[in-house]
């Protein structure tokens, strides 16, 4: 199994960036995850995930515009690279495969 | 709707700014702020504040913190260092004059520094070899008795040691030591004078002297046991085993050798050739050979008490106990007030100025003064370096500009200039070392007993300290130039030289020149004044005859026997025996009681035969000299000086004749009064003095002789000496010569200050020379224009040297004032018969320095002023 192994949190961040499309930067990523997954993540944790993935080449970033609402400090926008998309797909494939292999019966909830 | 946004908790914002990596700060802080303001709107201040704080705290992680950021590495470090060195050498060789001035100044200045480094290096090693050094102490005492000076003494009554051992908990061991176990050890042929101590049997448990042979715990148990050093054993009986043999010491008895000890280390405050068991003291006292003092609370001249504090014990208990003892003793004795203190063994050297030291001593004060002076001189050399480097900044600023544009950081420029300075000081210390080798023997010669502290050779470890010292000096000297150069802005440096802020420190530089010259003037004046005092001391009429008197040391031989031998020599006209060489300060004292007034005081005495007064030409002003009598009657007569008459409260010299005083429990009658004369140092006022004739106190013979026949006379004296003592050499010295030697410390003063003055003056002049060169160079165009417009050489020289002359004049005034105050109020104030400071001493110092300075400045300005203006203006 070649390619890059993605952690669960990293996968969510990657997907969120893709969802946000042009508007993926620190605050928006954080808020999106909060609304969709009801997960409160710290900016620190997000920073670690983003910087690791950027190091691996899964995302790239560029400096955006400054904004009065940010104390005049520029945003940094993130975008998923092709490598990142591939990694996501790979992760999805693995899961899909596994889902398909699971015996149908097992999928029903056991009561009792 | 514009309203001002609320600010998040400031402390956290500031903390984050401090900790966060610069390249991440905008992104993260921007996000934090945006989130914060959203939160404020959605959830209110309190929650937003809390969330903000939490976010900041959770951002504290390695990937965000500056602390964990990897330093950018300069992989070409060695190459850069090589480059710095190369550039340093190039710039040094390019400015030969400045390099010469800097290296010479630093070398001269550092040589004094090296001397101090050497001295301190030796001094701090003292007594470090004792394993117990951290809890090994000795007791000091301060006996206060009427009529005697009450200085603190390294000694303590031995009986205190006994009581300490018995009464005081918290003390592991107490060692009693006594000095004056000295005497001649009989050899097969002749005898050898040795110096030793008495010590308790636990001596080797407490001190870490290396006992080579013998049992450390029993060697000093029995009376008349002796331990000798290896060197002494080798001298006494070369190649023979002395263990278990008997050594005879004539005045003491026969001793059994129970141990051989390695020679005490150089860095031991205690030095000995022999150690006798302490029990010997009691035995000798019982036999009446030595006076009965070891059990006396009044003995503060020969006993020592060392003790070993129990581990973990505090000194307080011991001090409380000692205070109580001091009170007890003071209550017990009418004329004695004593206090005890303690001193750690490692603080003996360097340590307090104490009486009755057991061996070497080194008082920190002179060392600190010497160190401060040396430091002032070294710093003055450093200052020259700093001053000249910055003055030369014009030439280096382009190089720095280019370096900075190519990518040098401030720190790299700083490093470069620091390295350059250190290279200079390292070269300087090399020369300085040779200077040091020249001045060290002179230093050791001129300061008495320094050889007990300093070793003549220079151990390799010391070299390392020398190099370290020079590096430190380099860092000090280079700090300011390096800071200055690293701050130069590349654009200004490359665009226009003149806009460099070169002259912003002009006033500081001027002030420092004044300080340098003031220091030099001070040293030179001190030298002059002290040499005047020395000359004065030499011609001062001390009130007795100095010429043609030859003093002969008895070295323990019988005075009367020798007198009968010497009387046969025709060149010797008169002979007397006495207890001291007059005028050299080595006086002894006795407790003398006035039975009428019923008070006693310790007063100086000289034991002398009646001829003494005639030989020294001391006039008798009342009564008559005691007559030669039978030995048993001699002690009942005494002569006194006029001061004594006054001190005892008699109104006239006649009145005291026939009065009786009590010395040593014996009544003594005054037979005559002599005129006052200076029997102690010239530094002391004349004090009360008594004369009597006590044979056991004789240490010298005073011979009045005709000098013309001297070599012949000495031969005859030697023949006479050999009759009485065939074992030792004759020791004779002229009185005037001895007086000169007793004033030798003034000569040392003159030498030391003359030397320092010379060094300070040469450094100051070198600095001045450098500044003059710089001044002439920078003003070259001004001079050219002035000359072209019609200024004469004289005018130009005047213009160029005006500032310097003003500065030196200021130093002249300040320096003379300072020297006058210090010398008149502090140094000379200690001396009773002293000279006054005259204009001559001050003027010679000023004239010397002025001519040197004018030579330095004048040569450069003259050169600059004579230049053809065409040359200097052509390039405009």
Tab-separated table of N, CA and C in Angstrom, chain A:
chain	number	residue	atom	x	y	z
A	1	UNK	N	0.824	-1.198	0.000
A	1	UNK	CA	0.000	0.000	0.000
A	1	UNK	C	0.855	1.244	0.000
A	2	UNK	N	0.982	1.841	-1.157
A	2	UNK	CA	1.841	3.022	-1.197
A	2	UNK	C	1.006	4.288	-1.023
A	3	UNK	N	1.625	5.395	-1.076
A	3	UNK	CA	0.906	6.645	-0.864
A	3	UNK	C	1.070	7.125	0.559
A	4	UNK	N	0.313	8.088	0.901
A	4	UNK	CA	0.474	8.687	2.220
A	4	UNK	C	-0.669	8.258	3.117
A	5	UNK	N	-0.285	7.850	4.275
A	5	UNK	CA	-1.324	7.472	5.223
A	5	UNK	C	-1.906	8.732	5.854
A	6	UNK	N	-3.201	8.841	5.872
A	6	UNK	CA	-3.839	10.012	6.463
A	6	UNK	C	-4.422	9.670	7.820
A	7	UNK	N	-4.234	10.553	8.729
A	7	UNK	CA	-4.886	10.378	10.021
A	7	UNK	C	-6.340	10.802	9.883
A	8	UNK	N	-7.150	10.438	10.863
A	8	UNK	CA	-8.582	10.741	10.763
A	8	UNK	C	-8.811	12.242	10.774
A	9	UNK	N	-8.143	12.930	11.674
A	9	UNK	CA	-8.302	14.368	11.797
A	9	UNK	C	-7.831	15.061	10.519
A	10	UNK	N	-6.676	14.562	10.013
A	10	UNK	CA	-6.139	15.138	8.784
A	10	UNK	C	-7.133	14.967	7.636
A	11	UNK	N	-7.770	13.804	7.598
A	11	UNK	CA	-8.738	13.527	6.527
A	11	UNK	C	-9.876	14.541	6.591
A	12	UNK	N	-10.370	14.773	7.803
A	12	UNK	CA	-11.464	15.719	7.966
A	12	UNK	C	-11.054	17.109	7.540
A	13	UNK	N	-9.835	17.507	7.943
A	13	UNK	CA	-9.356	18.835	7.574
A	13	UNK	C	-9.255	18.959	6.062
A	14	UNK	N	-8.674	17.946	5.436
A	14	UNK	CA	-8.533	17.966	3.974
A	14	UNK	C	-9.888	18.127	3.295
A	15	UNK	N	-10.843	17.308	3.718
A	15	UNK	CA	-12.180	17.351	3.123
A	15	UNK	C	-12.809	18.722	3.339
A	16	UNK	N	-12.637	19.261	4.551
A	16	UNK	CA	-13.223	20.569	4.841
A	16	UNK	C	-12.639	21.625	3.915
A	17	UNK	N	-11.302	21.534	3.714
A	17	UNK	CA	-10.680	22.514	2.814
A	17	UNK	C	-11.305	22.424	1.428
A	18	UNK	N	-11.509	21.187	0.974
A	18	UNK	CA	-12.104	21.016	-0.343
A	18	UNK	C	-13.527	21.576	-0.372
A	19	UNK	N	-14.263	21.345	0.694
A	19	UNK	CA	-15.629	21.852	0.772
A	19	UNK	C	-15.638	23.373	0.706
A	20	UNK	N	-14.717	23.972	1.441
A	20	UNK	CA	-14.714	25.442	1.514
A	20	UNK	C	-14.215	26.086	0.226
A	21	UNK	N	-13.541	25.261	-0.585
A	21	UNK	CA	-13.068	25.714	-1.884
A	21	UNK	C	-12.171	26.956	-1.788
A	22	UNK	N	-12.638	28.123	-2.237
A	22	UNK	CA	-11.796	29.313	-2.286
A	22	UNK	C	-11.602	29.970	-0.925
A	23	UNK	N	-12.418	29.597	0.002
A	23	UNK	CA	-12.437	30.332	1.260
A	23	UNK	C	-11.874	29.517	2.435
A	24	UNK	N	-10.832	28.687	2.170
A	24	UNK	CA	-10.307	27.857	3.251
A	24	UNK	C	-9.144	28.538	3.933
A	25	UNK	N	-9.373	29.083	5.112
A	25	UNK	CA	-8.283	29.597	5.931
A	25	UNK	C	-8.618	29.245	7.376
A	26	UNK	N	-7.679	29.542	8.271
A	26	UNK	CA	-7.791	29.092	9.653
A	26	UNK	C	-9.172	29.116	10.262
A	27	UNK	N	-9.767	30.318	10.343
A	27	UNK	CA	-11.025	30.458	11.057
A	27	UNK	C	-12.153	29.701	10.355
A	28	UNK	N	-12.196	29.818	9.012
A	28	UNK	CA	-13.295	29.174	8.297
A	28	UNK	C	-13.213	27.650	8.437
A	29	UNK	N	-12.001	27.085	8.346
A	29	UNK	CA	-11.853	25.629	8.495
A	29	UNK	C	-12.358	25.199	9.866
A	30	UNK	N	-11.939	25.964	10.868
A	30	UNK	CA	-12.309	25.622	12.231
A	30	UNK	C	-13.828	25.631	12.416
A	31	UNK	N	-14.464	26.712	11.922
A	31	UNK	CA	-15.904	26.870	12.094
A	31	UNK	C	-16.674	25.803	11.327
A	32	UNK	N	-16.183	25.474	10.103
A	32	UNK	CA	-16.847	24.474	9.279
A	32	UNK	C	-16.865	23.120	9.993
A	33	UNK	N	-15.693	22.779	10.553
A	33	UNK	CA	-15.623	21.504	11.270
A	33	UNK	C	-16.570	21.520	12.455
A	34	UNK	N	-16.640	22.675	13.103
A	34	UNK	CA	-17.512	22.804	14.273
A	34	UNK	C	-18.978	22.559	13.878
A	35	UNK	N	-19.402	23.192	12.767
A	35	UNK	CA	-20.814	23.037	12.395
A	35	UNK	C	-21.118	21.649	11.860
A	36	UNK	N	-20.183	21.091	11.052
A	36	UNK	CA	-20.491	19.819	10.408
A	36	UNK	C	-20.313	18.633	11.343
A	37	UNK	N	-19.197	18.630	12.077
A	37	UNK	CA	-18.901	17.439	12.875
A	37	UNK	C	-19.128	17.678	14.361
A	38	UNK	N	-19.505	18.923	14.681
A	38	UNK	CA	-19.689	19.298	16.079
A	38	UNK	C	-18.445	18.991	16.904
A	39	UNK	N	-17.353	19.294	16.267
A	39	UNK	CA	-16.091	19.081	16.995
A	39	UNK	C	-15.425	20.417	17.253
A	40	UNK	N	-15.077	20.664	18.513
A	40	UNK	CA	-14.387	21.903	18.860
A	40	UNK	C	-12.889	21.646	18.809
A	41	UNK	N	-12.270	22.137	17.755
A	41	UNK	CA	-10.826	21.897	17.679
A	41	UNK	C	-10.092	23.196	17.986
A	42	UNK	N	-8.880	23.052	18.554
A	42	UNK	CA	-8.121	24.269	18.872
A	42	UNK	C	-7.340	24.696	17.641
A	43	UNK	N	-7.041	25.990	17.619
A	43	UNK	CA	-6.281	26.515	16.483
A	43	UNK	C	-4.904	25.867	16.453
A	44	UNK	N	-4.403	25.547	17.634
A	44	UNK	CA	-3.094	24.917	17.723
A	44	UNK	C	-3.076	23.569	17.050
A	45	UNK	N	-4.113	22.745	17.341
A	45	UNK	CA	-4.179	21.420	16.741
A	45	UNK	C	-4.303	21.548	15.230
A	46	UNK	N	-5.109	22.510	14.823
A	46	UNK	CA	-5.301	22.732	13.389
A	46	UNK	C	-3.984	23.120	12.728
A	47	UNK	N	-3.242	23.999	13.427
A	47	UNK	CA	-1.955	24.444	12.882
A	47	UNK	C	-1.020	23.250	12.679
A	48	UNK	N	-0.965	22.397	13.672
A	48	UNK	CA	-0.080	21.242	13.569
A	48	UNK	C	-0.460	20.387	12.368
A	49	UNK	N	-1.781	20.102	12.228
A	49	UNK	CA	-2.235	19.260	11.119
A	49	UNK	C	-1.901	19.921	9.788
A	50	UNK	N	-2.199	21.216	9.669
A	50	UNK	CA	-1.965	21.923	8.409
A	50	UNK	C	-0.489	21.926	8.042
A	51	UNK	N	0.358	22.213	9.060
A	51	UNK	CA	1.773	22.324	8.713
A	51	UNK	C	2.367	20.963	8.352
A	52	UNK	N	1.885	19.914	9.014
A	52	UNK	CA	2.380	18.568	8.652
A	52	UNK	C	1.992	18.227	7.222
A	53	UNK	N	0.702	18.503	6.888
A	53	UNK	CA	0.230	18.123	5.562
A	53	UNK	C	0.915	18.954	4.491
A	54	UNK	N	1.217	20.210	4.832
A	54	UNK	CA	1.911	21.042	3.853
A	54	UNK	C	3.324	20.522	3.616
A	55	UNK	N	3.938	20.067	4.705
A	55	UNK	CA	5.272	19.475	4.582
A	55	UNK	C	5.249	18.263	3.652
A	56	UNK	N	4.154	17.464	3.776
A	56	UNK	CA	4.041	16.256	2.935
A	56	UNK	C	3.602	16.602	1.512
A	57	UNK	N	3.196	17.840	1.310
A	57	UNK	CA	2.778	18.239	-0.036
A	57	UNK	C	1.324	17.928	-0.327
A	58	UNK	N	0.507	17.667	0.678
A	58	UNK	CA	-0.901	17.360	0.457
A	58	UNK	C	-1.707	18.641	0.255
A	59	UNK	N	-1.248	19.721	0.824
A	59	UNK	CA	-1.926	20.998	0.613
A	59	UNK	C	-0.880	22.045	0.287
A	60	UNK	N	-1.328	23.120	-0.290
A	60	UNK	CA	-0.421	24.256	-0.434
A	60	UNK	C	-1.132	25.487	0.099
A	61	UNK	N	-0.371	26.533	0.345
A	61	UNK	CA	-1.001	27.707	0.941
A	61	UNK	C	-0.428	28.947	0.295
A	62	UNK	N	-1.166	30.016	0.379
A	62	UNK	CA	-0.628	31.306	-0.062
A	62	UNK	C	-1.196	32.393	0.822
A	63	UNK	N	-0.487	33.496	0.824
A	63	UNK	CA	-0.925	34.585	1.692
A	63	UNK	C	-2.031	35.361	1.029
A	64	UNK	N	-3.057	35.616	1.776
A	64	UNK	CA	-4.194	36.320	1.206
A	64	UNK	C	-4.244	37.778	1.619
A	65	UNK	N	-5.459	38.336	1.556
A	65	UNK	CA	-5.574	39.765	1.826
A	65	UNK	C	-5.646	40.028	3.326
A	66	UNK	N	-5.259	41.258	3.725
A	66	UNK	CA	-5.414	41.659	5.119
A	66	UNK	C	-6.823	42.188	5.309
A	67	UNK	N	-7.273	42.233	6.493
A	67	UNK	CA	-8.657	42.555	6.754
A	67	UNK	C	-8.734	43.296	8.073
A	68	UNK	N	-9.574	44.301	8.125
A	68	UNK	CA	-9.686	45.054	9.358
A	68	UNK	C	-10.155	44.165	10.505
A	69	UNK	N	-10.973	43.197	10.134
A	69	UNK	CA	-11.500	42.308	11.164
A	69	UNK	C	-10.442	41.340	11.689
A	70	UNK	N	-9.259	41.390	11.090
A	70	UNK	CA	-8.174	40.535	11.587
A	70	UNK	C	-7.048	41.398	12.134
A	71	UNK	N	-7.343	42.604	12.553
A	71	UNK	CA	-6.297	43.487	13.084
A	71	UNK	C	-5.282	43.810	12.008
A	72	UNK	N	-5.722	43.822	10.747
A	72	UNK	CA	-4.822	44.171	9.654
A	72	UNK	C	-3.826	43.088	9.292
A	73	UNK	N	-4.100	41.863	9.761
A	73	UNK	CA	-3.135	40.806	9.457
A	73	UNK	C	-3.662	39.910	8.337
A	74	UNK	N	-2.755	39.586	7.396
A	74	UNK	CA	-3.214	38.811	6.237
A	74	UNK	C	-3.637	37.394	6.609
A	75	UNK	N	-4.610	36.851	5.811
A	75	UNK	CA	-5.017	35.448	5.983
A	75	UNK	C	-4.036	34.565	5.248
A	76	UNK	N	-4.045	33.305	5.597
A	76	UNK	CA	-3.319	32.336	4.774
A	76	UNK	C	-4.337	31.326	4.275
A	77	UNK	N	-4.488	31.266	2.947
A	77	UNK	CA	-5.472	30.358	2.354
A	77	UNK	C	-4.839	29.019	2.064
A	78	UNK	N	-5.620	27.969	2.211
A	78	UNK	CA	-5.118	26.625	1.942
A	78	UNK	C	-5.870	26.027	0.780
A	79	UNK	N	-5.203	25.137	0.033
A	79	UNK	CA	-5.816	24.484	-1.122
A	79	UNK	C	-5.257	23.073	-1.173
A	80	UNK	N	-6.111	22.102	-1.487
A	80	UNK	CA	-5.636	20.727	-1.532
A	80	UNK	C	-4.954	20.485	-2.865
A	81	UNK	N	-3.781	19.898	-2.832
A	81	UNK	CA	-3.057	19.600	-4.078
A	81	UNK	C	-3.583	18.294	-4.662
A	82	UNK	N	-3.146	17.975	-5.897
A	82	UNK	CA	-3.528	16.703	-6.505
A	82	UNK	C	-3.097	15.534	-5.632
A	83	UNK	N	-1.912	15.678	-5.074
A	83	UNK	CA	-1.418	14.618	-4.193
A	83	UNK	C	-2.380	14.423	-3.020
A	84	UNK	N	-2.894	15.542	-2.545
A	84	UNK	CA	-3.834	15.481	-1.424
A	84	UNK	C	-5.136	14.799	-1.848
A	85	UNK	N	-5.611	15.169	-3.045
A	85	UNK	CA	-6.848	14.552	-3.532
A	85	UNK	C	-6.666	13.042	-3.664
A	86	UNK	N	-5.489	12.661	-4.255
A	86	UNK	CA	-5.193	11.233	-4.393
A	86	UNK	C	-5.190	10.531	-3.039
A	87	UNK	N	-4.570	11.162	-2.097
A	87	UNK	CA	-4.488	10.552	-0.765
A	87	UNK	C	-5.880	10.347	-0.187
A	88	UNK	N	-6.744	11.345	-0.401
A	88	UNK	CA	-8.121	11.232	0.088
A	88	UNK	C	-8.850	10.082	-0.593
A	89	UNK	N	-8.656	10.041	-1.936
A	89	UNK	CA	-9.318	8.978	-2.683
A	89	UNK	C	-8.847	7.620	-2.207
A	90	UNK	N	-7.549	7.499	-2.026
A	90	UNK	CA	-6.967	6.233	-1.576
A	90	UNK	C	-7.606	5.807	-0.255
A	91	UNK	N	-7.734	6.776	0.628
A	91	UNK	CA	-8.311	6.464	1.940
A	91	UNK	C	-9.759	6.016	1.775
A	92	UNK	N	-10.473	6.705	0.870
A	92	UNK	CA	-11.878	6.355	0.656
A	92	UNK	C	-11.989	4.942	0.064
A	93	UNK	N	-11.078	4.656	-0.915
A	93	UNK	CA	-11.096	3.335	-1.540
A	93	UNK	C	-10.911	2.244	-0.513
A	94	UNK	N	-9.940	2.429	0.329
A	94	UNK	CA	-9.683	1.421	1.369
A	94	UNK	C	-10.952	1.187	2.182
A	95	UNK	N	-11.593	2.241	2.537
A	95	UNK	CA	-12.794	2.105	3.341
A	95	UNK	C	-13.934	1.423	2.590
A	96	UNK	N	-14.089	1.927	1.348
A	96	UNK	CA	-15.167	1.332	0.540
A	96	UNK	C	-14.979	-0.176	0.404
A	97	UNK	N	-13.725	-0.548	0.068
A	97	UNK	CA	-13.415	-1.969	-0.047
A	97	UNK	C	-13.823	-2.717	1.214
A	98	UNK	N	-13.406	-2.173	2.325
A	98	UNK	CA	-13.687	-2.828	3.599
A	98	UNK	C	-15.199	-2.930	3.835
A	99	UNK	N	-15.917	-1.850	3.520
A	99	UNK	CA	-17.369	-1.861	3.704
A	99	UNK	C	-18.008	-2.980	2.859
A	100	UNK	N	-17.476	-3.111	1.628
A	100	UNK	CA	-18.042	-4.117	0.747
A	100	UNK	C	-17.814	-5.532	1.250
A	101	UNK	N	-16.698	-5.724	1.910
A	101	UNK	CA	-16.355	-7.062	2.377
A	101	UNK	C	-17.147	-7.482	3.620
A	102	UNK	N	-17.637	-6.501	4.330
A	102	UNK	CA	-18.331	-6.831	5.579
A	102	UNK	C	-19.602	-7.630	5.261
A	103	UNK	N	-19.843	-8.843	5.872
A	103	UNK	CA	-21.065	-9.628	5.610
A	103	UNK	C	-22.301	-8.786	5.935
A	104	UNK	N	-23.276	-8.872	5.066
A	104	UNK	CA	-24.447	-8.031	5.180
A	104	UNK	C	-25.108	-8.120	6.541
A	105	UNK	N	-25.172	-9.406	7.003
A	105	UNK	CA	-25.845	-9.614	8.285
A	105	UNK	C	-25.251	-8.779	9.409
A	106	UNK	N	-23.920	-8.676	9.386
A	106	UNK	CA	-23.228	-8.001	10.471
A	106	UNK	C	-23.626	-6.543	10.545
A	107	UNK	N	-24.147	-6.023	9.425
A	107	UNK	CA	-24.442	-4.603	9.415
A	107	UNK	C	-25.695	-4.257	10.184
A	108	UNK	N	-26.502	-5.289	10.376
A	108	UNK	CA	-27.682	-4.992	11.182
A	108	UNK	C	-27.310	-4.900	12.652
A	109	UNK	N	-27.916	-3.993	13.301
A	109	UNK	CA	-27.615	-3.816	14.726
A	109	UNK	C	-28.072	-5.015	15.508
A	110	UNK	N	-27.250	-5.392	16.386
A	110	UNK	CA	-27.646	-6.508	17.252
A	110	UNK	C	-28.448	-5.991	18.434
A	111	UNK	N	-29.565	-6.544	18.557
A	111	UNK	CA	-30.318	-6.185	19.776
A	111	UNK	C	-30.328	-7.385	20.695
A	112	UNK	N	-30.110	-7.296	21.833
A	112	UNK	CA	-30.170	-8.420	22.748
A	112	UNK	C	-28.801	-8.927	22.901
